[in-house]
mmCIF file of C-alpha atoms in Angstrom:
data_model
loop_
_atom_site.group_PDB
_atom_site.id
_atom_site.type_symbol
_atom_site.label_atom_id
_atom_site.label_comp_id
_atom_site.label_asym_id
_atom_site.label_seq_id
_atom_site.Cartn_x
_atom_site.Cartn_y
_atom_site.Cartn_z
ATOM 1 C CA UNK A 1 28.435 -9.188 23.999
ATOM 2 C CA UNK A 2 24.900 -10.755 23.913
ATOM 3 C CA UNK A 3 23.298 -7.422 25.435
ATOM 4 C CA UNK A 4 24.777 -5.828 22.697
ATOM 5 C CA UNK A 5 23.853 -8.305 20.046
ATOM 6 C CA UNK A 6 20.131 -8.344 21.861
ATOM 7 C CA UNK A 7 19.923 -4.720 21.537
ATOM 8 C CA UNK A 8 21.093 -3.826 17.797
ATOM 9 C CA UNK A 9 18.491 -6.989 17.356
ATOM 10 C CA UNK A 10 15.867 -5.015 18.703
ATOM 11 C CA UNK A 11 16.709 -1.692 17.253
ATOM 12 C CA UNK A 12 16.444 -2.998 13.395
ATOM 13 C CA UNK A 13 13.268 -4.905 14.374
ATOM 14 C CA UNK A 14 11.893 -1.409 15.458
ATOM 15 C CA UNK A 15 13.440 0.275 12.017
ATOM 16 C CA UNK A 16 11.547 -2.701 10.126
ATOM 17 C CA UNK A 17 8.765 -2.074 11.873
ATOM 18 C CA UNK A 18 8.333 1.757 11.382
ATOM 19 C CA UNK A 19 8.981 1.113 7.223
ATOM 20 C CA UNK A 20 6.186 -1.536 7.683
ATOM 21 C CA UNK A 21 4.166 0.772 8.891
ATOM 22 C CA UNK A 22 4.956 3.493 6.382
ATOM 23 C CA UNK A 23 4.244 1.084 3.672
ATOM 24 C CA UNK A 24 0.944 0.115 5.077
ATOM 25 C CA UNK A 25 0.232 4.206 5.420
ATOM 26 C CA UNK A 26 1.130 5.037 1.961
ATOM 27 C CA UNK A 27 -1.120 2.150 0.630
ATOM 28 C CA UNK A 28 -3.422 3.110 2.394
ATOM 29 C CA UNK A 29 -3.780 6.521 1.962
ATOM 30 C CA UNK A 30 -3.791 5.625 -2.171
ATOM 31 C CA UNK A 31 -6.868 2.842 -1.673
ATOM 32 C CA UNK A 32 -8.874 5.720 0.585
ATOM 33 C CA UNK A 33 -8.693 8.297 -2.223
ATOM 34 C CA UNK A 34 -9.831 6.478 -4.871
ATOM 35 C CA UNK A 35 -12.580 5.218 -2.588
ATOM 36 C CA UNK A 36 -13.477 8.932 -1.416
ATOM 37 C CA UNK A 37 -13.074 11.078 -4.547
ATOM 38 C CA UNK A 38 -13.890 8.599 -7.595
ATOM 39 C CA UNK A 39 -17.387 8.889 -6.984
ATOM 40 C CA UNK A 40 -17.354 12.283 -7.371
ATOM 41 C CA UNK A 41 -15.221 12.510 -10.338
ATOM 42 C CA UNK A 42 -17.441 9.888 -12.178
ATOM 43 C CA UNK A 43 -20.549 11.807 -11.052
ATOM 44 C CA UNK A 44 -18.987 15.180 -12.531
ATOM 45 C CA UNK A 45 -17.967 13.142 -15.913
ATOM 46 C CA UNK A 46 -21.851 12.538 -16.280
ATOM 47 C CA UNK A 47 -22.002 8.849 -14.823
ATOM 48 C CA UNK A 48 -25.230 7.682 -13.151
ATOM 49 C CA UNK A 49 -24.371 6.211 -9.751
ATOM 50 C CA UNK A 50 -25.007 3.023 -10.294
ATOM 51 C CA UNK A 51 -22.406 3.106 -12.672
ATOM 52 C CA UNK A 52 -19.733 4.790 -10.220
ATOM 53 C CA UNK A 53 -20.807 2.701 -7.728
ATOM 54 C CA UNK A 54 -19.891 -0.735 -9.980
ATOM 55 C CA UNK A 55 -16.464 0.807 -10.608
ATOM 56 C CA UNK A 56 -16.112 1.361 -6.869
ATOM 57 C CA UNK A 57 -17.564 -2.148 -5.874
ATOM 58 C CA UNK A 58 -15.244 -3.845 -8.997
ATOM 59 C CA UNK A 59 -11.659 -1.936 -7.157
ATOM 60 C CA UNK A 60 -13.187 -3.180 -3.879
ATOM 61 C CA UNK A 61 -13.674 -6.563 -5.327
ATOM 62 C CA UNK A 62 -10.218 -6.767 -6.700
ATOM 63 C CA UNK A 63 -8.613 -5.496 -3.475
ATOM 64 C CA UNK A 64 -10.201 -8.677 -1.192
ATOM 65 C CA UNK A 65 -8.952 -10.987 -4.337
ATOM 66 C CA UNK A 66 -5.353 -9.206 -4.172
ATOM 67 C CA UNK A 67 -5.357 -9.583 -0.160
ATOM 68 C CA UNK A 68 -5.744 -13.556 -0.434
ATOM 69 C CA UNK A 69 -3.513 -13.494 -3.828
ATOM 70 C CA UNK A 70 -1.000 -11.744 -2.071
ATOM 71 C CA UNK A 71 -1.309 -13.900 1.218
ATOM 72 C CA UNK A 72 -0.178 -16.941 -1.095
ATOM 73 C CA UNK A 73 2.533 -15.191 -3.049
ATOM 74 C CA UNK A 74 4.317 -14.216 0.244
ATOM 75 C CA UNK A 75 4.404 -18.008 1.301
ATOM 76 C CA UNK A 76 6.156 -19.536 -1.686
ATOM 77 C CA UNK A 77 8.108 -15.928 -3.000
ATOM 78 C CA UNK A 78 8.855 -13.817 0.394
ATOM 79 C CA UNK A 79 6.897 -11.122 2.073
ATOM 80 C CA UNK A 80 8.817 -8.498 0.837
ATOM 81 C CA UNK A 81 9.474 -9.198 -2.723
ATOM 82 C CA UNK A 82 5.776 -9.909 -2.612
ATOM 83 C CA UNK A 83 4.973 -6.552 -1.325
ATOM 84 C CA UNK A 84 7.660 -4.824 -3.329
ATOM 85 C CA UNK A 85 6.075 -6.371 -6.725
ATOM 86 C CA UNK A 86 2.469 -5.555 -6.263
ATOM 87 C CA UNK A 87 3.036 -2.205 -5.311
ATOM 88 C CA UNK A 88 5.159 -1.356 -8.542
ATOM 89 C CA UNK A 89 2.557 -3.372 -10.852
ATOM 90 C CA UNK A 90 -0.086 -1.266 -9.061
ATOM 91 C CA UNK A 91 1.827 1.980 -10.363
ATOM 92 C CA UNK A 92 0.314 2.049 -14.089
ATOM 93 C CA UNK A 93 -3.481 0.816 -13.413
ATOM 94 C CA UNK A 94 -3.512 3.779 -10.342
ATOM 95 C CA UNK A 95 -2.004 6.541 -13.213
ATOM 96 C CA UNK A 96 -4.674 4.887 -15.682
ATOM 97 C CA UNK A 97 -8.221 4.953 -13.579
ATOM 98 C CA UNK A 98 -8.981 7.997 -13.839
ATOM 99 C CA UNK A 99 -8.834 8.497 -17.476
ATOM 100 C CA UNK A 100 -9.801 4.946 -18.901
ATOM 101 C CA UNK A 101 -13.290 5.404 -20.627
ATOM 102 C CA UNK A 102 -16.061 2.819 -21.385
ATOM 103 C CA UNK A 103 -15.759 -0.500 -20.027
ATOM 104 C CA UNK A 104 -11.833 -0.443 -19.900
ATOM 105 C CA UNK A 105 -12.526 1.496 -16.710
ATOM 106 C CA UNK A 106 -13.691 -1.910 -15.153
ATOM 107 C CA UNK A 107 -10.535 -4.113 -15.967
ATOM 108 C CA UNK A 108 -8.529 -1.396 -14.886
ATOM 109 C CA UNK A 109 -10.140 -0.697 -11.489
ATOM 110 C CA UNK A 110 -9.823 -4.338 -11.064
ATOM 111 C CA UNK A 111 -6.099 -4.892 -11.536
ATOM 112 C CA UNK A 112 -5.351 -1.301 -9.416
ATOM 113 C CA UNK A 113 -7.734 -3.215 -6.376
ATOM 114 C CA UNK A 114 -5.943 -6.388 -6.769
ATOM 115 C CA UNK A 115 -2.345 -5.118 -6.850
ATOM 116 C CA UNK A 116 -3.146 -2.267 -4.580
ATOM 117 C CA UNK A 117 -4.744 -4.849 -2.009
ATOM 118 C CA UNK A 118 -2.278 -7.495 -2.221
ATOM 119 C CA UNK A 119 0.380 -6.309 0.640
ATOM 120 C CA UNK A 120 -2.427 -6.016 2.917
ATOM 121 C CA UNK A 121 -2.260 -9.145 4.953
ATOM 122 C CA UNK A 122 1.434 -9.728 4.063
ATOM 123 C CA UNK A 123 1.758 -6.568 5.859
ATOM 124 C CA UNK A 124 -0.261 -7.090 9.234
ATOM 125 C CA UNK A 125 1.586 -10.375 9.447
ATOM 126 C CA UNK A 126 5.272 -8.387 9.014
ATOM 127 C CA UNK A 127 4.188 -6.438 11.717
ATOM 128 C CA UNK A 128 2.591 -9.351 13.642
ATOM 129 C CA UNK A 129 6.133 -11.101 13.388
ATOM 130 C CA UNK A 130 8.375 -8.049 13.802
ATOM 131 C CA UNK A 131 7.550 -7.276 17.502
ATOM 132 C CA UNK A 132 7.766 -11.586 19.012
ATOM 133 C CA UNK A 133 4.976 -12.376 21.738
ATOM 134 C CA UNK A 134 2.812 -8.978 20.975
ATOM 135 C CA UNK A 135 1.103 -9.676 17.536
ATOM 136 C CA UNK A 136 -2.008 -8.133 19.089
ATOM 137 C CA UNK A 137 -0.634 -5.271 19.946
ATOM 138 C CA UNK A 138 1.622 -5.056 16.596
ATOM 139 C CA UNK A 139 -1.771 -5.256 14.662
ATOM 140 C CA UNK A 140 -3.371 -3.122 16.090
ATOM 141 C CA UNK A 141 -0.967 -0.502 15.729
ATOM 142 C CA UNK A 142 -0.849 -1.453 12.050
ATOM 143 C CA UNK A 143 -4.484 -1.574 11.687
ATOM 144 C CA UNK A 144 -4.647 2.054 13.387
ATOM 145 C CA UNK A 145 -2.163 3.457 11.541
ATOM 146 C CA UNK A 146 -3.667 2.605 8.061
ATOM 147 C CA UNK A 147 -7.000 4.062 8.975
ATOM 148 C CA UNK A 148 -5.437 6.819 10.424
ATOM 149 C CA UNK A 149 -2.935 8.181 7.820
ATOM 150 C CA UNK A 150 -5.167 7.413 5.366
ATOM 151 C CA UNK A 151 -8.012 9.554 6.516
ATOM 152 C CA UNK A 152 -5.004 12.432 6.963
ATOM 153 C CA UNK A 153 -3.833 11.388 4.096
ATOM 154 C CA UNK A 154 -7.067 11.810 2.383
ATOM 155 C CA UNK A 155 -7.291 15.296 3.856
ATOM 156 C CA UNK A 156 -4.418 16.466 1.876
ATOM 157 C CA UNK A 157 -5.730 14.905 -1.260
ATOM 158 C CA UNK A 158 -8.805 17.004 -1.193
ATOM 159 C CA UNK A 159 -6.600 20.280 -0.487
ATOM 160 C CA UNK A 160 -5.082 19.324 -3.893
ATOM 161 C CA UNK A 161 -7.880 18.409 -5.706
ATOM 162 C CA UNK A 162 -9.310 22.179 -4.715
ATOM 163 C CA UNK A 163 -6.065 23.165 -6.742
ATOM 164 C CA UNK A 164 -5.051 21.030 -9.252
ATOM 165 C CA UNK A 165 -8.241 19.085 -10.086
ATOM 166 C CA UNK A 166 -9.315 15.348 -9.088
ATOM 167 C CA UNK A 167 -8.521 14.320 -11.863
ATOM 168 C CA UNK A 168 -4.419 14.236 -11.121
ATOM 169 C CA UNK A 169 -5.249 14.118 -7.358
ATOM 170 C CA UNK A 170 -6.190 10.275 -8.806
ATOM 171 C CA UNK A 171 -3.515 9.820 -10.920
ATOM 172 C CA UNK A 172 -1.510 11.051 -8.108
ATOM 173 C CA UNK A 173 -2.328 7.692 -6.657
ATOM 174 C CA UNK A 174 0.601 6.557 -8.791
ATOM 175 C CA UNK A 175 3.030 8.815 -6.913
ATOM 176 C CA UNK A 176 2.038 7.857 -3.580
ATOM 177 C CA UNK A 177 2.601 4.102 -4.849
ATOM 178 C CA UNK A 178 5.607 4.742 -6.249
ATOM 179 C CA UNK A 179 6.917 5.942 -3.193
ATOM 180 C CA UNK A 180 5.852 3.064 -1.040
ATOM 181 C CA UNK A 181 7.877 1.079 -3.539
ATOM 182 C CA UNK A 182 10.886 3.259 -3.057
ATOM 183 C CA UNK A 183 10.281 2.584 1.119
ATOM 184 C CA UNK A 184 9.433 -1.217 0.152
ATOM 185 C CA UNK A 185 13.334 -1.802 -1.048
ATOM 186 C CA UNK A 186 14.653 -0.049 1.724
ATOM 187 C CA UNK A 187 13.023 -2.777 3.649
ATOM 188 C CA UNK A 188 13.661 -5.398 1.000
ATOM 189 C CA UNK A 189 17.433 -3.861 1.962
ATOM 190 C CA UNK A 190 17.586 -3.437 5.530
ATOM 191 C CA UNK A 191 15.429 -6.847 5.896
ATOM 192 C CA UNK A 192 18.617 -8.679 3.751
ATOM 193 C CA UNK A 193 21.453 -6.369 6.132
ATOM 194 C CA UNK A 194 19.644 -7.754 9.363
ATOM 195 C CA UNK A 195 19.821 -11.299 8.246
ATOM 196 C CA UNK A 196 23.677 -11.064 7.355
ATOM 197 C CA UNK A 197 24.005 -9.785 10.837
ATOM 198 C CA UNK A 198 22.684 -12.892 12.690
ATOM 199 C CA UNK A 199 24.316 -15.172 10.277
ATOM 200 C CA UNK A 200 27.625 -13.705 10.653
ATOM 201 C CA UNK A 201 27.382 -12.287 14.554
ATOM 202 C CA UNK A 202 28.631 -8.743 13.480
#
């Protein structure tokens, strides 16, 4: 019936929505860390902070360049393979940050910002389309949820880094990407499933 139809409709857009927003958290929480414990890991290395802060300012930089990047790769390739992609090419600049040395640190901070950055606005625009007439209120929610899990997120990563070291709390970063890629194919997945079920009627 269409009641039916209407509500397994709006159940997956609510499933979509919730792995949206866990892939916005994770990414999140992975751009926060660096941003919170890299200067202090630099400054313990010996690094003056001006030099720090250029590393910082050049993974900033490349994050706002990803964000637009990515904005354009979702229109001509698909949000989600977009998303999917730059998270999984973020994977191996995150893991290296911490222990490039000399000025590979710069490239390297710029192509973890950029790749790191990219789902950004692909994201808030998923979310945007995923709940129809309230794309206020779907970013919002979005936008809360980064800042939020990321600052928890961020708590967690110093309780490790009293452990294990900041050092592979950074490279750690990988991890956390890794498993936003692993939550970005179940959407890449359940986004595909929800299509065939509107084409077909099941």
């Amino acid at each position: 019936s269409r009641a039916e139809s209407d509500a397994i409709e709006s159940q997956t857009q609510w499933i979509l929505f919730s792995l949206v927003l866990l892939v916005a958290g994770l990414k999140s929480w992975g751009q926060l860390a660096i941003t919170t414990f890299a200067p202090k890991y630099f400054h313990d290395l010996g690094l003056a902070p001006t030099i720090y802060g250029a590393i910082l300012a050049v993974f900033m930089g490349g994050s706002a360049i990803g964000g637009v990047v990515g904005g354009m790769a979702a229109d001509r390739w698909g949000q989600r393979r977009t998303i999917t992609l730059a998270l999984a090419l973020s994977i191996a600049p995150l893991y290296f940050f911490p222990i490039a040395r000399g000025l590979w640190v710069y490239p390297v901070a710029l192509i973890a910002g950029f790749f790191n950055g990219a789902p950004h606005s692909v994201l808030v625009t998923m979310a945007q389309k995923l709940i129809p007439g309230k794309a206020a209120t779907a970013s919002g929610i979005i936008l809360g949820f980064m800042f939020t899990s990321g600052a928890v997120g961020v708590y967690f990563s110093g309780l490790a880094a009293d452990h294990i070291g900041l050092m592979r709390v950074l490279q750690g970063n990988a991890l956390i990407a890794l498993t936003a890629v692993a939550v970005s194919l179940t959407l890449l997945w359940r986004g595909r499933e929800a299509r065939a079920v509107v084409v077909t009627g099941d």
